[in-house]
């Protein structure tokens, strides 16, 4: 479970910029799909990845087990990647998070219908939209057999 209080959400979001693409309540319902691991792809940080329960089931089937899939992630599917500077991925030590929310088909073609945000531990949005380098990497490396719908395998 990803606790919003551990992220400082009890003070409320920063209303001077874009709002997070999720609510604190949603964070509390996410399940871990990738446990703590070193990620050479993400600024050499350690990461943990969480998803809403329905998206987690699809991720486990289509990405982790590599089963053939033809069902897309549904609109509203949410993934949250917590990034840590140190091994161990202790709850109170994450330095940033990236959230991706699946949109309706055709809603954001340039982002493959995924909304991307980078946030601080205090839930302030610092980037709203997929950085081109991230999008290119996910397009090139997160398709079968190495992923599904821009969601990568943890290797």
JSON list of N, CA and C in Angstrom, two decimals, residues 11 24 29 40 44 51 60 62 76 81 104 130 138 150:
[
{"chain": "A", "resi": 11, "resn": "UNK", "atom": "N", "xyz": [-1.18, 18.01, 4.22]},
{"chain": "A", "resi": 11, "resn": "UNK", "atom": "CA", "xyz": [-1.24, 19.46, 4.12]},
{"chain": "A", "resi": 11, "resn": "UNK", "atom": "C", "xyz": [-2.00, 19.91, 2.88]},
{"chain": "A", "resi": 24, "resn": "UNK", "atom": "N", "xyz": [-5.31, 11.65, -3.00]},
{"chain": "A", "resi": 24, "resn": "UNK", "atom": "CA", "xyz": [-4.66, 10.94, -1.90]},
{"chain": "A", "resi": 24, "resn": "UNK", "atom": "C", "xyz": [-5.35, 9.60, -1.59]},
{"chain": "A", "resi": 29, "resn": "UNK", "atom": "N", "xyz": [-4.99, 3.06, -2.27]},
{"chain": "A", "resi": 29, "resn": "UNK", "atom": "CA", "xyz": [-5.55, 1.82, -2.82]},
{"chain": "A", "resi": 29, "resn": "UNK", "atom": "C", "xyz": [-4.58, 1.11, -3.76]},
{"chain": "A", "resi": 40, "resn": "UNK", "atom": "N", "xyz": [18.61, 1.31, -13.86]},
{"chain": "A", "resi": 40, "resn": "UNK", "atom": "CA", "xyz": [19.58, 2.04, -14.68]},
{"chain": "A", "resi": 40, "resn": "UNK", "atom": "C", "xyz": [18.88, 3.00, -15.64]},
{"chain": "A", "resi": 44, "resn": "UNK", "atom": "N", "xyz": [19.60, 6.23, -12.42]},
{"chain": "A", "resi": 44, "resn": "UNK", "atom": "CA", "xyz": [20.34, 5.32, -11.54]},
{"chain": "A", "resi": 44, "resn": "UNK", "atom": "C", "xyz": [19.76, 5.26, -10.13]},
{"chain": "A", "resi": 51, "resn": "UNK", "atom": "N", "xyz": [0.31, 0.22, -8.78]},
{"chain": "A", "resi": 51, "resn": "UNK", "atom": "CA", "xyz": [-0.78, 0.41, -9.74]},
{"chain": "A", "resi": 51, "resn": "UNK", "atom": "C", "xyz": [-2.11, 0.21, -9.03]},
{"chain": "A", "resi": 60, "resn": "UNK", "atom": "N", "xyz": [0.50, -7.61, -14.32]},
{"chain": "A", "resi": 60, "resn": "UNK", "atom": "CA", "xyz": [1.08, -8.91, -13.92]},
{"chain": "A", "resi": 60, "resn": "UNK", "atom": "C", "xyz": [0.92, -9.95, -15.03]},
{"chain": "A", "resi": 62, "resn": "UNK", "atom": "N", "xyz": [0.17, -9.37, -18.46]},
{"chain": "A", "resi": 62, "resn": "UNK", "atom": "CA", "xyz": [0.69, -9.00, -19.78]},
{"chain": "A", "resi": 62, "resn": "UNK", "atom": "C", "xyz": [2.16, -8.60, -19.78]},
{"chain": "A", "resi": 76, "resn": "UNK", "atom": "N", "xyz": [-8.33, 5.61, -17.00]},
{"chain": "A", "resi": 76, "resn": "UNK", "atom": "CA", "xyz": [-8.31, 5.77, -15.55]},
{"chain": "A", "resi": 76, "resn": "UNK", "atom": "C", "xyz": [-7.24, 4.93, -14.87]},
{"chain": "A", "resi": 81, "resn": "UNK", "atom": "N", "xyz": [5.33, 5.47, -9.79]},
{"chain": "A", "resi": 81, "resn": "UNK", "atom": "CA", "xyz": [6.70, 4.99, -9.56]},
{"chain": "A", "resi": 81, "resn": "UNK", "atom": "C", "xyz": [7.34, 5.90, -8.53]},
{"chain": "A", "resi": 104, "resn": "UNK", "atom": "N", "xyz": [-8.73, 8.36, -22.13]},
{"chain": "A", "resi": 104, "resn": "UNK", "atom": "CA", "xyz": [-9.61, 7.78, -23.14]},
{"chain": "A", "resi": 104, "resn": "UNK", "atom": "C", "xyz": [-8.87, 7.70, -24.48]},
{"chain": "A", "resi": 130, "resn": "UNK", "atom": "N", "xyz": [4.75, 14.03, -20.62]},
{"chain": "A", "resi": 130, "resn": "UNK", "atom": "CA", "xyz": [5.87, 13.10, -20.74]},
{"chain": "A", "resi": 130, "resn": "UNK", "atom": "C", "xyz": [7.08, 13.79, -21.33]},
{"chain": "A", "resi": 138, "resn": "UNK", "atom": "N", "xyz": [10.17, 4.50, -23.52]},
{"chain": "A", "resi": 138, "resn": "UNK", "atom": "CA", "xyz": [9.04, 3.61, -23.29]},
{"chain": "A", "resi": 138, "resn": "UNK", "atom": "C", "xyz": [8.46, 3.09, -24.60]},
{"chain": "A", "resi": 150, "resn": "UNK", "atom": "N", "xyz": [3.39, 0.57, -23.19]},
{"chain": "A", "resi": 150, "resn": "UNK", "atom": "CA", "xyz": [4.38, 1.49, -22.61]},
{"chain": "A", "resi": 150, "resn": "UNK", "atom": "C", "xyz": [4.70, 1.19, -21.15]}
]
